[in-house]
Coordinates of C-alpha atoms and ligand atoms in Angstrom, one line a residue:
M1076 CA 0.0 0.0 0.0
D1077 CA 1.5 3.3 -1.0
E1078 CA 1.4 6.3 1.4
R1079 CA -1.5 8.1 -0.2
T1080 CA -3.8 5.0 -0.1
A1081 CA -2.8 4.4 3.4
Q1082 CA -3.6 8.0 4.3
S1083 CA -7.0 8.1 2.6
S1084 CA -8.0 4.8 4.2
T1085 CA -7.0 6.2 7.6
V1086 CA -9.1 9.3 6.9
E1087 CA -12.0 7.1 5.9
L1088 CA -11.6 4.9 9.0
T1089 CA -11.4 8.0 11.3
A1090 CA -14.6 9.4 9.6
T1091 CA -16.5 6.1 10.3
I1092 CA -15.3 6.0 13.8
S1093 CA -16.2 9.6 14.5
T1094 CA -19.7 9.1 13.1
N1095 CA -20.1 6.2 15.4
L1096 CA -18.8 8.3 18.3
V1097 CA -21.3 11.1 17.5
H1098 CA -24.1 8.5 17.4
L1099 CA -23.1 7.0 20.8
H1100 CA -22.4 10.4 22.2
S1101 CA -25.9 11.5 21.7
M1102 CA -27.0 8.4 23.7
Q1103 CA -24.9 9.1 26.7
C1104 CA -22.8 12.2 27.2
K1105 CA -22.3 12.4 30.9
P1106 CA -18.6 12.4 31.8
T1107 CA -17.3 9.1 33.1
L1108 CA -14.4 8.5 35.5
K1109 CA -11.7 6.3 34.1
A1110 CA -8.6 5.1 36.0
Y1111 CA -5.2 4.7 34.3
K1112 CA -2.6 2.8 36.2
Y1113 CA 1.1 3.4 35.6
R1114 CA 4.3 2.2 37.1
I1115 CA 6.3 5.0 38.8
Y1116 CA 10.0 5.1 39.8
P1117 CA 10.5 7.3 42.8
T1118 CA 14.0 8.5 43.8
D1119 CA 15.4 7.5 47.2
A1120 CA 14.1 10.8 48.7
Q1121 CA 10.7 10.2 47.2
V1122 CA 10.6 6.7 48.5
V1123 CA 11.1 8.2 52.0
F1124 CA 8.3 10.7 51.4
F1125 CA 5.9 8.0 50.3
A1126 CA 6.8 5.8 53.3
K1127 CA 6.1 8.7 55.6
T1128 CA 2.8 9.4 53.9
F1129 CA 1.7 5.8 54.0
G1130 CA 2.7 5.6 57.7
C1131 CA 0.8 8.8 58.6
C1132 CA -2.3 7.6 56.7
R1133 CA -2.1 4.3 58.6
L1134 CA -1.7 6.1 61.9
V1135 CA -4.6 8.4 61.3
W1136 CA -6.8 5.4 60.1
N1137 CA -5.9 3.3 63.2
K1138 CA -6.4 6.3 65.6
M1139 CA -9.8 7.2 64.1
L1140 CA -10.9 3.6 63.9
D1141 CA -10.0 3.0 67.5
E1142 CA -12.1 6.0 68.7
K1143 CA -15.0 5.1 66.5
K1144 CA -14.9 1.4 67.6
Q1145 CA -14.8 2.4 71.3
A1146 CA -17.9 4.6 70.8
Y1147 CA -19.6 1.8 68.9
K1148 CA -18.9 -0.7 71.7
K1149 CA -20.3 1.7 74.3
K1150 CA -23.4 2.1 72.0
E1151 CA -22.6 5.8 71.8
R1152 CA -23.0 7.9 68.7
I1153 CA -20.0 7.4 66.4
P1154 CA -18.0 10.6 66.4
R1155 CA -17.0 12.4 63.3
I1156 CA -13.3 13.0 63.5
T1157 CA -11.0 15.1 61.3
P1158 CA -7.2 14.4 61.0
A1159 CA -6.6 17.9 62.4
K1160 CA -7.4 16.4 65.8
Y1161 CA -4.1 14.5 65.9
K1162 CA -1.8 17.1 64.5
D1163 CA -0.8 18.5 67.9
E1164 CA 0.0 15.1 69.3
F1165 CA 1.8 14.0 66.2
P1166 CA 3.4 17.1 64.6
F1167 CA 4.9 15.1 61.8
L1168 CA 1.4 14.7 60.3
K1169 CA 1.9 18.3 59.1
E1170 CA 4.8 17.2 56.9
V1171 CA 2.8 15.0 54.5
D1172 CA 0.1 15.8 52.0
S1173 CA -3.0 16.9 53.9
F1174 CA -5.3 15.6 51.2
A1175 CA -4.0 12.1 51.8
L1176 CA -5.1 12.3 55.5
C1177 CA -8.5 13.9 54.5
N1178 CA -9.1 10.9 52.2
V1179 CA -8.5 8.5 55.1
Q1180 CA -11.3 10.2 57.0
L1181 CA -13.6 9.9 54.0
Q1182 CA -12.7 6.2 53.3
L1183 CA -13.3 5.3 56.9
E1184 CA -16.6 7.1 57.0
K1185 CA -17.7 5.3 53.9
A1186 CA -16.6 1.9 55.4
F1187 CA -18.8 2.5 58.5
K1188 CA -21.7 3.7 56.3
D1189 CA -21.4 0.6 54.2
H1190 CA -21.3 -1.6 57.3
F1191 CA -24.5 0.0 58.7
R1192 CA -26.2 -0.3 55.3
N1193 CA -25.4 -4.0 54.9
R1194 CA -23.8 -5.7 57.9
K1195 CA -23.7 -9.1 56.3
H1196 CA -21.8 -8.0 53.3
F1197 CA -19.6 -5.3 54.8
Q1198 CA -17.6 -6.1 57.9
L1199 CA -16.5 -3.4 60.3
P1200 CA -13.3 -1.8 59.0
K1201 CA -10.0 -3.3 60.3
F1202 CA -6.8 -1.9 61.7
K1203 CA -4.1 -1.4 59.1
K1204 CA -0.7 -3.2 59.4
K1205 CA 2.6 -2.2 58.1
R1206 CA 3.0 -5.3 56.0
D1207 CA -0.3 -4.8 54.2
K1208 CA -0.3 -3.1 50.8
Q1209 CA 0.4 0.6 51.3
S1210 CA -1.4 3.4 49.5
Y1211 CA -2.6 6.9 49.7
T1212 CA -5.0 9.0 47.6
T1213 CA -4.6 12.7 46.9
N1214 CA -6.8 15.1 45.0
N1215 CA -6.2 17.6 42.3
T1216 CA -6.9 21.2 43.3
H1217 CA -5.7 24.2 41.4
N1218 CA -3.6 22.0 39.1
S1219 CA -1.6 20.5 42.0
I1220 CA -1.4 17.2 40.1
R1221 CA 0.1 17.3 36.6
V1222 CA 1.4 14.8 34.1
D1223 CA 4.2 15.8 31.7
F1224 CA 3.9 13.4 28.8
E1225 CA 7.1 14.8 27.2
K1226 CA 9.3 14.4 30.2
S1227 CA 7.5 11.4 31.7
L1228 CA 6.9 13.1 35.0
L1229 CA 4.0 13.0 37.5
C1230 CA 3.8 16.1 39.7
L1231 CA 2.0 15.5 43.0
P1232 CA 1.3 17.8 46.0
K1233 CA 4.5 18.2 48.0
L1234 CA 6.4 16.5 45.1
R1235 CA 6.4 19.4 42.7
E1236 CA 9.7 18.3 41.1
G1237 CA 7.8 15.2 39.7
V1238 CA 8.1 11.4 40.0
K1239 CA 9.4 9.4 37.0
I1240 CA 6.5 7.7 35.4
E1241 CA 6.2 5.1 32.7
L1242 CA 3.4 6.5 30.5
H1243 CA 2.7 3.5 28.4
R1244 CA -0.6 5.1 27.1
R1245 CA -1.9 8.6 26.8
F1246 CA -5.1 9.9 28.4
Y1247 CA -7.3 12.9 27.8
G1248 CA -9.4 14.7 30.4
K1249 CA -9.3 16.3 33.7
I1250 CA -7.3 14.6 36.5
K1251 CA -9.5 14.2 39.6
S1252 CA -7.2 12.2 42.0
V1253 CA -4.2 10.0 42.1
T1254 CA -3.6 6.9 44.3
V1255 CA 0.0 6.0 44.9
S1256 CA 0.6 2.5 46.0
R1257 CA 3.5 0.2 46.9
T1258 CA 3.0 -3.5 46.4
N1259 CA 4.4 -6.3 48.5
D1260 CA 7.1 -6.9 46.0
G1261 CA 8.3 -3.3 46.4
K1262 CA 7.0 -1.8 43.2
Y1263 CA 5.3 1.6 43.0
Y1264 CA 2.2 2.5 41.0
A1265 CA 0.1 5.6 40.4
S1266 CA -3.5 5.1 39.5
I1267 CA -4.8 8.4 37.9
L1268 CA -8.5 9.0 38.0
V1269 CA -9.5 11.1 35.0
E1270 CA -12.9 12.6 34.1
T1271 CA -13.4 12.0 30.5
E1272 CA -16.3 12.5 28.1
N1273 CA -15.5 9.5 26.1
P1274 CA -13.9 6.5 27.9
R1275 CA -13.9 4.3 24.9
N1276 CA -10.8 3.3 22.9
K1277 CA -12.4 2.6 19.5
V1278 CA -16.0 1.8 18.7
V1279 CA -16.4 -1.2 16.5
E1280 CA -19.6 -2.1 14.7
P1281 CA -20.9 -5.3 16.3
R1282 CA -20.9 -8.2 13.8
S1283 CA -23.4 -10.3 15.8
K1284 CA -26.8 -9.3 17.1
A1285 CA -26.6 -11.1 20.3
C1286 CA -24.5 -13.7 22.3
G1287 CA -25.0 -16.0 25.2
V1288 CA -22.2 -16.5 27.7
D1289 CA -22.3 -19.7 29.9
L1290 CA -19.8 -20.0 32.7
G1291 CA -18.2 -23.4 33.0
L1292 CA -16.0 -25.3 35.4
E1293 CA -14.0 -27.2 32.8
H1294 CA -13.8 -24.3 30.4
F1295 CA -13.8 -20.7 31.5
V1296 CA -16.8 -19.8 29.3
T1297 CA -18.9 -21.1 26.4
V1298 CA -20.1 -18.4 24.0
T1299 CA -22.8 -18.6 21.3
N1300 CA -23.6 -15.8 18.8
D1301 CA -24.9 -15.4 15.3
F1302 CA -21.9 -17.3 13.9
G1303 CA -21.9 -20.4 16.2
S1304 CA -20.5 -21.5 19.5
Y1305 CA -17.0 -21.6 20.9
K1306 CA -15.4 -22.5 24.2
V1307 CA -12.7 -20.4 25.9
E1308 CA -10.3 -22.4 28.0
H1309 CA -8.6 -21.3 31.1
P1310 CA -5.4 -19.8 29.8
K1311 CA -2.5 -22.3 30.1
Y1312 CA -0.1 -19.6 31.3
L1313 CA -2.4 -19.0 34.3
L1314 CA -2.6 -22.7 35.2
K1315 CA 1.2 -23.0 35.0
A1316 CA 1.6 -19.8 37.1
E1317 CA -0.7 -21.2 39.7
E1318 CA 1.3 -24.4 39.9
R1319 CA 4.4 -22.4 40.4
L1320 CA 2.6 -20.3 43.1
R1321 CA 1.9 -23.5 45.0
R1322 CA 5.5 -24.5 44.9
L1323 CA 6.7 -21.1 46.1
Q1324 CA 4.1 -21.2 48.9
K1325 CA 5.5 -24.5 50.1
S1326 CA 9.1 -23.3 49.8
F1327 CA 8.2 -20.2 51.8
S1328 CA 6.5 -22.1 54.6
Q1329 CA 9.6 -24.4 54.9
K1330 CA 12.0 -21.5 55.5
Q1331 CA 13.0 -20.4 59.0
K1332 CA 10.9 -17.4 60.0
G1333 CA 12.9 -14.1 59.9
S1334 CA 15.9 -15.6 58.0
K1335 CA 17.4 -14.1 54.9
N1336 CA 16.2 -17.0 52.8
S1337 CA 12.7 -16.6 54.2
E1338 CA 12.7 -13.0 53.0
K1339 CA 13.9 -14.0 49.6
A1340 CA 11.2 -16.7 49.4
R1341 CA 8.5 -14.1 50.5
L1342 CA 9.6 -11.8 47.7
R1343 CA 9.5 -14.5 45.1
L1344 CA 6.0 -15.4 46.3
A1345 CA 4.8 -11.8 46.3
R1346 CA 6.1 -11.4 42.7
Q1347 CA 4.3 -14.5 41.6
H1348 CA 1.0 -13.3 43.2
A1349 CA 1.4 -10.0 41.4
Y1350 CA 2.1 -11.7 38.1
I1351 CA -1.0 -13.9 38.4
S1352 CA -3.2 -11.0 39.4
N1353 CA -1.9 -9.0 36.4
A1354 CA -2.2 -11.9 34.0
R1355 CA -5.7 -12.8 35.1
N1356 CA -6.9 -9.2 34.8
D1357 CA -5.3 -9.0 31.3
F1358 CA -7.1 -12.1 30.2
L1359 CA -10.5 -11.0 31.6
H1360 CA -10.2 -7.5 30.1
K1361 CA -9.2 -8.9 26.6
L1362 CA -11.9 -11.5 26.6
S1363 CA -14.7 -9.1 27.8
K1364 CA -13.5 -6.5 25.2
A1365 CA -13.6 -9.1 22.4
I1366 CA -17.1 -10.1 23.4
I1367 CA -18.4 -6.6 23.7
D1368 CA -16.8 -5.6 20.3
E1369 CA -18.4 -8.5 18.5
N1370 CA -22.0 -8.5 19.9
Q1371 CA -24.7 -5.9 20.3
V1372 CA -26.5 -7.8 23.2
V1373 CA -24.6 -9.9 25.7
V1374 CA -26.5 -12.3 27.9
V1375 CA -25.1 -14.0 31.0
E1376 CA -26.6 -16.1 33.7
D1377 CA -27.0 -14.4 37.1
I1378 CA -25.5 -17.3 39.0
N1379 CA -25.2 -16.9 42.7
V1380 CA -21.5 -16.8 42.7
K1381 CA -21.4 -16.2 46.4
G1382 CA -23.6 -19.2 47.1
L1383 CA -21.5 -21.4 44.9
L1384 CA -18.3 -20.3 46.6
K1385 CA -19.4 -21.9 49.8
T1386 CA -19.6 -25.3 48.1
R1387 CA -16.8 -27.6 47.2
L1388 CA -16.5 -25.9 43.8
A1389 CA -15.1 -22.9 45.7
K1390 CA -11.5 -23.1 44.5
S1391 CA -12.0 -23.4 40.8
I1392 CA -14.7 -20.6 40.8
S1393 CA -12.7 -18.1 42.8
D1394 CA -9.8 -18.8 40.5
S1395 CA -11.8 -18.3 37.4
G1396 CA -12.7 -14.7 38.3
W1397 CA -16.3 -14.7 37.1
T1398 CA -17.4 -11.8 39.3
K1399 CA -14.7 -9.6 37.9
F1400 CA -15.5 -10.8 34.4
F1401 CA -19.2 -9.7 34.8
T1402 CA -18.1 -6.3 36.1
Y1403 CA -15.9 -5.8 33.1
L1404 CA -18.6 -6.9 30.7
K1405 CA -21.1 -4.6 32.3
Y1406 CA -19.1 -1.4 32.3
K1407 CA -17.7 -2.0 28.8
A1408 CA -21.2 -2.6 27.6
E1409 CA -22.2 0.8 29.0
W1410 CA -19.2 2.5 27.4
Y1411 CA -19.7 1.0 24.0
G1412 CA -23.5 1.4 23.8
R1413 CA -24.2 -2.4 24.1
T1414 CA -26.9 -4.1 26.1
F1415 CA -25.8 -6.3 29.0
I1416 CA -28.5 -8.7 30.3
Q1417 CA -28.2 -10.9 33.4
V1418 CA -31.0 -13.5 33.3
D1419 CA -32.7 -14.6 36.5
R1420 CA -30.6 -17.2 38.3
F1421 CA -33.6 -19.6 38.2
F1422 CA -33.8 -19.5 34.4
P1423 CA -32.9 -23.2 33.6
S1424 CA -30.4 -22.4 30.9
S1425 CA -28.7 -25.8 31.3
K1426 CA -31.8 -27.9 31.6
L1427 CA -33.8 -26.5 28.7
C1428 CA -33.4 -28.3 25.3
H1429 CA -32.7 -25.5 22.9
R1430 CA -34.2 -27.4 20.1
C1431 CA -37.7 -28.4 21.5
G1432 CA -37.9 -26.5 24.8
H1433 CA -38.2 -29.6 26.9
K1434 CA -37.0 -29.1 30.5
N1435 CA -34.8 -31.9 31.7
D1436 CA -35.2 -31.8 35.5
D1437 CA -33.0 -34.9 36.0
L1438 CA -29.8 -33.2 34.7
A1439 CA -27.1 -33.5 37.4
L1440 CA -24.1 -31.1 37.8
H1441 CA -21.6 -33.8 36.5
D1442 CA -23.6 -34.6 33.3
R1443 CA -21.4 -33.0 30.6
T1444 CA -23.6 -34.3 27.8
W1445 CA -27.2 -35.3 27.7
C1446 CA -29.8 -36.6 25.3
C1447 CA -33.2 -34.8 25.2
P1448 CA -35.9 -37.4 26.0
A1449 CA -38.5 -35.4 24.0
C1450 CA -36.7 -34.9 20.6
G1451 CA -33.6 -37.1 20.9
E1452 CA -31.1 -34.3 20.4
I1453 CA -27.7 -34.9 22.0
H1454 CA -26.5 -31.8 23.9
D1455 CA -23.2 -30.6 25.1
R1456 CA -24.2 -29.1 28.5
D1457 CA -22.3 -25.8 28.2
V1458 CA -23.1 -25.2 24.5
N1459 CA -26.8 -25.9 25.1
A1460 CA -26.9 -23.4 28.0
S1461 CA -25.1 -20.7 26.0
I1462 CA -27.6 -21.2 23.1
N1463 CA -30.5 -20.7 25.4
L1464 CA -28.9 -17.5 26.7
Y1465 CA -28.3 -16.4 23.1
F1466 CA -32.0 -16.9 22.4
V1467 CA -32.8 -14.6 25.4
G1468 CA -30.6 -12.0 23.8
L1469 CA -32.5 -12.3 20.5
G1470 CA -35.7 -11.6 22.5
R1471 CA -37.1 -15.1 22.3
P1472 CA -37.0 -16.8 25.6
E1473 CA -39.6 -19.2 24.3
V1474 CA -37.5 -21.8 22.6
T1475 CA -38.2 -22.6 18.9
P1476 CA -36.5 -25.3 16.9
V1477 CA -33.3 -24.0 15.2
E1478 CA -30.3 -25.4 13.3
Q1479 CA -27.7 -26.8 15.7
A1480 CA -25.0 -24.2 16.0
L1481 CA -21.6 -25.1 14.9
V1482 CA -19.1 -25.8 17.7
D1483 CA -15.4 -25.2 17.6
D1484 CA -12.8 -24.6 20.2
R1485 CA -11.2 -21.5 18.8
S1486 CA -10.7 -18.5 21.0
P1487 CA -12.8 -15.5 20.0
H1488 CA -11.6 -13.1 17.4
G1489 CA -8.7 -10.9 18.4
L1490 CA -8.2 -12.7 21.7
P1491 CA -4.5 -13.3 22.1
K1492 CA -3.3 -16.6 23.7
K1493 CA -0.5 -15.0 25.7
P1494 CA -0.7 -12.2 28.3
S1495 CA 0.9 -9.0 27.0
C1496 CA 2.2 -7.7 30.3
D1497 CA 5.2 -5.6 29.7
E1498 CA 8.2 -5.9 31.9
T1499 CA 6.7 -3.7 34.5
G1500 CA 4.2 -6.5 35.0
I1501 CA 1.2 -4.2 34.5
S1502 CA -0.8 -3.6 31.5
T1503 CA -3.9 -1.5 31.7
S1504 CA -4.5 -0.5 28.2
Y1505 CA -8.0 -1.8 27.8
G1506 CA -11.3 -0.2 27.3
Ligands
LIG1443 ZN1 -35.5 -31.6 22.9

């Protein structure tokens, strides 16, 4: 392709995309908050400043929590406390970013509010320990937070000279706040919350009207859309990484507590945990994006994930990250103007024959295939369920006879087989 053709096709593409954007824009134009996470590389002095800030936030959190809990025990009204209360007793609190301390107050108030709203789901907040993950949040006022894309610098309150930041992607919009965190394996990250009119990366026309997504135990999900069905396996690199994690856990537990070797083993374990969490998020983001790109309507079953977690299936379910997967599908659907439907969890997606509508009440959890007693059709359990969900997406929950969808084991279009984490171990370029 010569330069001119390339140029004109780019122009054409941009034109199509912008028409789509205008169309979607008219549907929803309220600004959305989007977080961008970057690795940062603080200098020694900045590391000290971060450590001080984390420490002060922890101190304020624990002091406030203690007072609130005591009032709670005595059945008194829970007092509203501001960080200023402790500044005389601990003058070093004045040295750190005051927004960070303010946010501790807000976070703690929210934690109590959540608890009183739903005691079963939200436990009372806990005291913070030094070995937990450390973080603090600061707000942007009068341009106190700036990002210099040219020099790769992030300027924060009290760090006006800027922290070195790896800006692997650009963002547009107004910075609302930044959360600085330090992971257990000693890496620093900044999560920048940006108010943006258009959080989408690129809007693609959906090729398929609807799709049904069935969650599996053997496979991660089974998907059916206009073009047929496919199963998405648990990624091999994740299975391998989990195997390695178990080995590292064992090795760590065998080391003598407090020894140098124990510290080395702890670090290796923390790194592996971080790798798995990044790789899993990467997989879930890419899979959900691929599904949202391809389909206009996405239907999933509203399984009682929490209920299932209590059963013996717990391990494989918590590992498979379904809850997160749903969250990603949901917000991406909102961003890209797609419809996300969660069917009632009593909808018998597995038990209904998609061909004749017969309901097979004898189906057990371990039955991977079954033969419909009414029409004789042989069903793959997961494929049948996803076809029923697909029908819901097409607006026909009443099942009518259709052609058996084709089944193949390919991964969906555009879904890479390997994680694309860069060496920083983080990759957040999704949308
Ligand atoms: Zn049947």
